[in-house]
Amino acid sequence: MELPPSVKNILLLDSEGKRIAVKYYSDDWSTNSAKEAFEKAVFTKTQKTNARTEVEITLFDGNVVVYKFVQDLHFFVTGSEDENEIILASVLQGFFDAVDLLLRGNVDKREALENLDLILLCLDEIVDGGIILETDASVIAEKVASHSVDAGAPLSEQTLTQALATAREHLKRSLLK
């Protein structure tokens, strides 16, 4: 039986290679220091390339890495070396396009940090446990936006009780689907 396409990690780094938002779905990097070392190494390998207009692909440390740079943000998606590059590129493009929609075209570090909750929700809508759920940017952005509207106030402005109630409501809705 053939396994579905999967992703090992999705990284959003700044122009210095520092974390903005990262999600790991593989045990290849078991410690935080191993994850940070991978991020630094992949950033260093790719920073001199011109990945500003289209998605670039490289083989790095036994993994396929697809990446794209926009303003002062670096987007990366990693898969195993036998993973289909086109599928990984569609995950990356879906992630970038959804972030672009959610940030209303202001894709830069400051906006990303101010809307980190939306970006993390975006990652959750794209991949779950390494399995690709969605790559259509408009569908991803719509789901993320509906989570934000449902929550009322941003999570950072909710009390603990409100946040727990919101989480319970989301869990209840997901179990009923």
PDB file of C-alpha atoms in Angstrom:
ATOM      1  CA  MET A   1       0.000   0.000   0.000  1.00  0.00           C
ATOM      2  CA  GLU A   2       1.362   3.380  -1.004  1.00  0.00           C
ATOM      3  CA  LEU A   3       1.605   6.068   1.666  1.00  0.00           C
ATOM      4  CA  PRO A   4       0.052   9.495   1.056  1.00  0.00           C
ATOM      5  CA  PRO A   5       2.403  12.396   0.348  1.00  0.00           C
ATOM      6  CA  SER A   6       3.889  13.821   3.529  1.00  0.00           C
ATOM      7  CA  VAL A   7       5.874  16.757   4.833  1.00  0.00           C
ATOM      8  CA  LYS A   8       8.684  16.640   7.411  1.00  0.00           C
ATOM      9  CA  ASN A   9       8.541  20.301   8.362  1.00  0.00           C
ATOM     10  CA  ILE A  10       7.364  23.754   7.353  1.00  0.00           C
ATOM     11  CA  LEU A  11       9.602  26.676   8.249  1.00  0.00           C
ATOM     12  CA  LEU A  12       9.051  30.404   8.143  1.00  0.00           C
ATOM     13  CA  LEU A  13      12.307  32.207   8.921  1.00  0.00           C
ATOM     14  CA  ASP A  14      13.312  35.850   8.816  1.00  0.00           C
ATOM     15  CA  SER A  15      16.091  37.327   6.670  1.00  0.00           C
ATOM     16  CA  GLU A  16      18.659  36.369   9.328  1.00  0.00           C
ATOM     17  CA  GLY A  17      17.521  32.743   9.542  1.00  0.00           C
ATOM     18  CA  LYS A  18      15.692  33.173  12.841  1.00  0.00           C
ATOM     19  CA  ARG A  19      12.357  31.460  13.533  1.00  0.00           C
ATOM     20  CA  ILE A  20       9.076  33.180  12.879  1.00  0.00           C
ATOM     21  CA  ALA A  21       6.888  30.040  12.752  1.00  0.00           C
ATOM     22  CA  VAL A  22       8.007  26.421  12.425  1.00  0.00           C
ATOM     23  CA  LYS A  23       6.245  23.074  12.613  1.00  0.00           C
ATOM     24  CA  TYR A  24       8.010  19.707  12.591  1.00  0.00           C
ATOM     25  CA  TYR A  25       6.114  16.545  11.689  1.00  0.00           C
ATOM     26  CA  SER A  26       9.043  14.104  11.694  1.00  0.00           C
ATOM     27  CA  ASP A  27      11.280  12.633  14.376  1.00  0.00           C
ATOM     28  CA  ASP A  28      14.350  13.213  12.179  1.00  0.00           C
ATOM     29  CA  TRP A  29      15.201  16.145  14.429  1.00  0.00           C
ATOM     30  CA  SER A  30      14.498  14.910  17.948  1.00  0.00           C
ATOM     31  CA  THR A  31      15.842  17.843  19.949  1.00  0.00           C
ATOM     32  CA  ASN A  32      15.282  21.560  19.718  1.00  0.00           C
ATOM     33  CA  SER A  33      19.005  22.102  19.116  1.00  0.00           C
ATOM     34  CA  ALA A  34      18.900  19.632  16.178  1.00  0.00           C
ATOM     35  CA  LYS A  35      15.930  21.531  14.732  1.00  0.00           C
ATOM     36  CA  GLU A  36      17.712  24.864  15.114  1.00  0.00           C
ATOM     37  CA  ALA A  37      20.870  23.434  13.528  1.00  0.00           C
ATOM     38  CA  PHE A  38      18.835  22.189  10.547  1.00  0.00           C
ATOM     39  CA  GLU A  39      17.153  25.584  10.170  1.00  0.00           C
ATOM     40  CA  LYS A  40      20.504  27.397  10.272  1.00  0.00           C
ATOM     41  CA  ALA A  41      22.093  24.984   7.797  1.00  0.00           C
ATOM     42  CA  VAL A  42      19.219  25.089   5.283  1.00  0.00           C
ATOM     43  CA  PHE A  43      19.050  28.884   5.571  1.00  0.00           C
ATOM     44  CA  THR A  44      22.801  29.204   4.984  1.00  0.00           C
ATOM     45  CA  LYS A  45      22.664  26.869   1.963  1.00  0.00           C
ATOM     46  CA  THR A  46      19.777  28.726   0.308  1.00  0.00           C
ATOM     47  CA  GLN A  47      20.276  32.385   1.255  1.00  0.00           C
ATOM     48  CA  LYS A  48      22.440  33.234  -1.763  1.00  0.00           C
ATOM     49  CA  THR A  49      19.925  31.854  -4.267  1.00  0.00           C
ATOM     50  CA  ASN A  50      17.378  33.971  -6.087  1.00  0.00           C
ATOM     51  CA  ALA A  51      14.137  32.327  -4.953  1.00  0.00           C
ATOM     52  CA  ARG A  52      12.101  35.520  -5.065  1.00  0.00           C
ATOM     53  CA  THR A  53      10.052  34.931  -8.204  1.00  0.00           C
ATOM     54  CA  GLU A  54       9.466  31.181  -8.203  1.00  0.00           C
ATOM     55  CA  VAL A  55       9.761  28.211  -5.871  1.00  0.00           C
ATOM     56  CA  GLU A  56      13.259  26.702  -5.830  1.00  0.00           C
ATOM     57  CA  ILE A  57      14.095  23.075  -5.050  1.00  0.00           C
ATOM     58  CA  THR A  58      17.243  21.603  -3.515  1.00  0.00           C
ATOM     59  CA  LEU A  59      18.372  18.302  -2.056  1.00  0.00           C
ATOM     60  CA  PHE A  60      19.789  18.905   1.411  1.00  0.00           C
ATOM     61  CA  ASP A  61      20.956  16.371   3.983  1.00  0.00           C
ATOM     62  CA  GLY A  62      18.895  13.565   2.406  1.00  0.00           C
ATOM     63  CA  ASN A  63      15.761  15.713   2.193  1.00  0.00           C
ATOM     64  CA  VAL A  64      14.004  17.594  -0.583  1.00  0.00           C
ATOM     65  CA  VAL A  65      13.638  21.235   0.407  1.00  0.00           C
ATOM     66  CA  VAL A  66      11.429  23.622  -1.572  1.00  0.00           C
ATOM     67  CA  TYR A  67      11.664  27.288  -0.718  1.00  0.00           C
ATOM     68  CA  LYS A  68      10.673  30.802  -1.655  1.00  0.00           C
ATOM     69  CA  PHE A  69      11.722  34.221  -0.341  1.00  0.00           C
ATOM     70  CA  VAL A  70       9.412  37.209  -0.086  1.00  0.00           C
ATOM     71  CA  GLN A  71      10.539  40.539   1.372  1.00  0.00           C
ATOM     72  CA  ASP A  72      12.328  39.607   4.611  1.00  0.00           C
ATOM     73  CA  LEU A  73      10.642  36.193   4.994  1.00  0.00           C
ATOM     74  CA  HIS A  74      11.953  32.796   3.895  1.00  0.00           C
ATOM     75  CA  PHE A  75       9.383  30.007   3.392  1.00  0.00           C
ATOM     76  CA  PHE A  76      10.573  26.348   3.417  1.00  0.00           C
ATOM     77  CA  VAL A  77       8.852  22.963   3.103  1.00  0.00           C
ATOM     78  CA  THR A  78      10.873  19.772   3.630  1.00  0.00           C
ATOM     79  CA  GLY A  79      10.035  16.233   2.573  1.00  0.00           C
ATOM     80  CA  SER A  80      11.882  12.936   2.297  1.00  0.00           C
ATOM     81  CA  GLU A  81      14.203  12.495  -0.668  1.00  0.00           C
ATOM     82  CA  ASP A  82      11.674  10.244  -2.433  1.00  0.00           C
ATOM     83  CA  GLU A  83       8.804  12.714  -1.986  1.00  0.00           C
ATOM     84  CA  ASN A  84       7.314  14.351  -5.072  1.00  0.00           C
ATOM     85  CA  GLU A  85       8.807  17.844  -5.484  1.00  0.00           C
ATOM     86  CA  ILE A  86       5.692  19.132  -7.241  1.00  0.00           C
ATOM     87  CA  ILE A  87       3.505  18.189  -4.294  1.00  0.00           C
ATOM     88  CA  LEU A  88       5.930  19.832  -1.852  1.00  0.00           C
ATOM     89  CA  ALA A  89       6.006  22.931  -4.063  1.00  0.00           C
ATOM     90  CA  SER A  90       2.198  23.067  -4.073  1.00  0.00           C
ATOM     91  CA  VAL A  91       2.219  22.910  -0.242  1.00  0.00           C
ATOM     92  CA  LEU A  92       4.727  25.770  -0.151  1.00  0.00           C
ATOM     93  CA  GLN A  93       2.808  27.846  -2.677  1.00  0.00           C
ATOM     94  CA  GLY A  94      -0.476  27.196  -0.835  1.00  0.00           C
ATOM     95  CA  PHE A  95       1.130  28.277   2.437  1.00  0.00           C
ATOM     96  CA  PHE A  96       2.625  31.420   0.926  1.00  0.00           C
ATOM     97  CA  ASP A  97      -0.565  32.379  -0.944  1.00  0.00           C
ATOM     98  CA  ALA A  98      -2.730  31.806   2.159  1.00  0.00           C
ATOM     99  CA  VAL A  99      -0.399  33.986   4.247  1.00  0.00           C
ATOM    100  CA  ASP A 100      -0.504  36.606   1.486  1.00  0.00           C
ATOM    101  CA  LEU A 101      -4.327  36.577   1.574  1.00  0.00           C
ATOM    102  CA  LEU A 102      -4.504  36.687   5.382  1.00  0.00           C
ATOM    103  CA  LEU A 103      -1.967  39.517   5.622  1.00  0.00           C
ATOM    104  CA  ARG A 104      -3.706  41.368   2.765  1.00  0.00           C
ATOM    105  CA  GLY A 105      -0.572  41.467   0.610  1.00  0.00           C
ATOM    106  CA  ASN A 106       1.665  42.857   3.379  1.00  0.00           C
ATOM    107  CA  VAL A 107       3.942  39.818   3.599  1.00  0.00           C
ATOM    108  CA  ASP A 108       6.827  40.956   5.779  1.00  0.00           C
ATOM    109  CA  LYS A 109       8.335  40.097   9.153  1.00  0.00           C
ATOM    110  CA  ARG A 110       6.484  42.763  11.134  1.00  0.00           C
ATOM    111  CA  GLU A 111       3.050  41.743   9.771  1.00  0.00           C
ATOM    112  CA  ALA A 112       3.907  38.058  10.222  1.00  0.00           C
ATOM    113  CA  LEU A 113       4.803  38.578  13.873  1.00  0.00           C
ATOM    114  CA  GLU A 114       1.689  40.684  14.498  1.00  0.00           C
ATOM    115  CA  ASN A 115      -0.473  37.951  12.954  1.00  0.00           C
ATOM    116  CA  LEU A 116       1.434  34.915  14.190  1.00  0.00           C
ATOM    117  CA  ASP A 117      -1.794  33.295  15.410  1.00  0.00           C
ATOM    118  CA  LEU A 118      -3.173  33.323  11.845  1.00  0.00           C
ATOM    119  CA  ILE A 119       0.049  31.872  10.431  1.00  0.00           C
ATOM    120  CA  LEU A 120       0.081  29.049  12.981  1.00  0.00           C
ATOM    121  CA  LEU A 121      -3.580  28.285  12.257  1.00  0.00           C
ATOM    122  CA  CYS A 122      -2.664  28.308   8.574  1.00  0.00           C
ATOM    123  CA  LEU A 123       0.013  25.643   9.182  1.00  0.00           C
ATOM    124  CA  ASP A 124      -2.541  23.528  11.055  1.00  0.00           C
ATOM    125  CA  GLU A 125      -4.992  23.731   8.145  1.00  0.00           C
ATOM    126  CA  ILE A 126      -2.336  22.705   5.594  1.00  0.00           C
ATOM    127  CA  VAL A 127      -0.666  19.732   7.310  1.00  0.00           C
ATOM    128  CA  ASP A 128      -1.656  17.482  10.195  1.00  0.00           C
ATOM    129  CA  GLY A 129       0.921  15.050  11.542  1.00  0.00           C
ATOM    130  CA  GLY A 130       2.874  15.336   8.304  1.00  0.00           C
ATOM    131  CA  ILE A 131      -0.097  14.442   6.097  1.00  0.00           C
ATOM    132  CA  ILE A 132      -1.083  17.129   3.604  1.00  0.00           C
ATOM    133  CA  LEU A 133      -4.678  18.228   4.143  1.00  0.00           C
ATOM    134  CA  GLU A 134      -5.060  21.232   1.863  1.00  0.00           C
ATOM    135  CA  THR A 135      -3.026  23.258  -0.653  1.00  0.00           C
ATOM    136  CA  ASP A 136      -5.678  25.645  -2.012  1.00  0.00           C
ATOM    137  CA  ALA A 137      -4.802  29.042  -0.522  1.00  0.00           C
ATOM    138  CA  SER A 138      -8.331  30.436  -0.636  1.00  0.00           C
ATOM    139  CA  VAL A 139      -9.738  27.401   1.214  1.00  0.00           C
ATOM    140  CA  ILE A 140      -6.945  27.612   3.820  1.00  0.00           C
ATOM    141  CA  ALA A 141      -7.407  31.359   4.324  1.00  0.00           C
ATOM    142  CA  GLU A 142     -11.187  30.962   4.570  1.00  0.00           C
ATOM    143  CA  LYS A 143     -10.877  28.289   7.271  1.00  0.00           C
ATOM    144  CA  VAL A 144      -8.343  30.357   9.212  1.00  0.00           C
ATOM    145  CA  ALA A 145     -10.478  33.483   8.914  1.00  0.00           C
ATOM    146  CA  SER A 146     -13.552  31.577  10.124  1.00  0.00           C
ATOM    147  CA  HIS A 147     -11.570  30.397  13.175  1.00  0.00           C
ATOM    148  CA  SER A 148     -10.625  34.015  13.888  1.00  0.00           C
ATOM    149  CA  VAL A 149     -14.193  35.267  13.496  1.00  0.00           C
ATOM    150  CA  ASP A 150     -15.528  32.428  15.666  1.00  0.00           C
ATOM    151  CA  ALA A 151     -13.050  33.240  18.387  1.00  0.00           C
ATOM    152  CA  GLY A 152     -14.279  36.822  18.614  1.00  0.00           C
ATOM    153  CA  ALA A 153     -11.332  38.638  20.129  1.00  0.00           C
ATOM    154  CA  PRO A 154      -7.810  37.535  19.175  1.00  0.00           C
ATOM    155  CA  LEU A 155      -6.454  34.823  21.455  1.00  0.00           C
ATOM    156  CA  SER A 156      -3.968  37.265  22.961  1.00  0.00           C
ATOM    157  CA  GLU A 157      -6.863  39.455  24.140  1.00  0.00           C
ATOM    158  CA  GLN A 158      -9.054  36.655  25.537  1.00  0.00           C
ATOM    159  CA  THR A 159      -9.168  35.651  29.176  1.00  0.00           C
ATOM    160  CA  LEU A 160      -8.150  32.098  30.000  1.00  0.00           C
ATOM    161  CA  THR A 161     -11.825  31.151  30.482  1.00  0.00           C
ATOM    162  CA  GLN A 162     -12.781  32.624  27.080  1.00  0.00           C
ATOM    163  CA  ALA A 163      -9.861  30.857  25.385  1.00  0.00           C
ATOM    164  CA  LEU A 164     -10.857  27.511  26.938  1.00  0.00           C
ATOM    165  CA  ALA A 165     -14.482  28.028  25.862  1.00  0.00           C
ATOM    166  CA  THR A 166     -13.334  28.820  22.327  1.00  0.00           C
ATOM    167  CA  ALA A 167     -11.102  25.735  22.272  1.00  0.00           C
ATOM    168  CA  ARG A 168     -13.961  23.556  23.560  1.00  0.00           C
ATOM    169  CA  GLU A 169     -16.270  24.910  20.859  1.00  0.00           C
ATOM    170  CA  HIS A 170     -13.718  24.200  18.111  1.00  0.00           C
ATOM    171  CA  LEU A 171     -13.156  20.675  19.456  1.00  0.00           C
ATOM    172  CA  LYS A 172     -16.899  20.029  19.634  1.00  0.00           C
ATOM    173  CA  ARG A 173     -17.363  21.246  16.048  1.00  0.00           C
ATOM    174  CA  SER A 174     -14.466  19.139  14.756  1.00  0.00           C
ATOM    175  CA  LEU A 175     -15.835  16.012  16.461  1.00  0.00           C
ATOM    176  CA  LEU A 176     -19.282  16.568  14.936  1.00  0.00           C
ATOM    177  CA  LYS A 177     -17.910  16.799  11.374  1.00  0.00           C
TER     178      LYS A 177
END
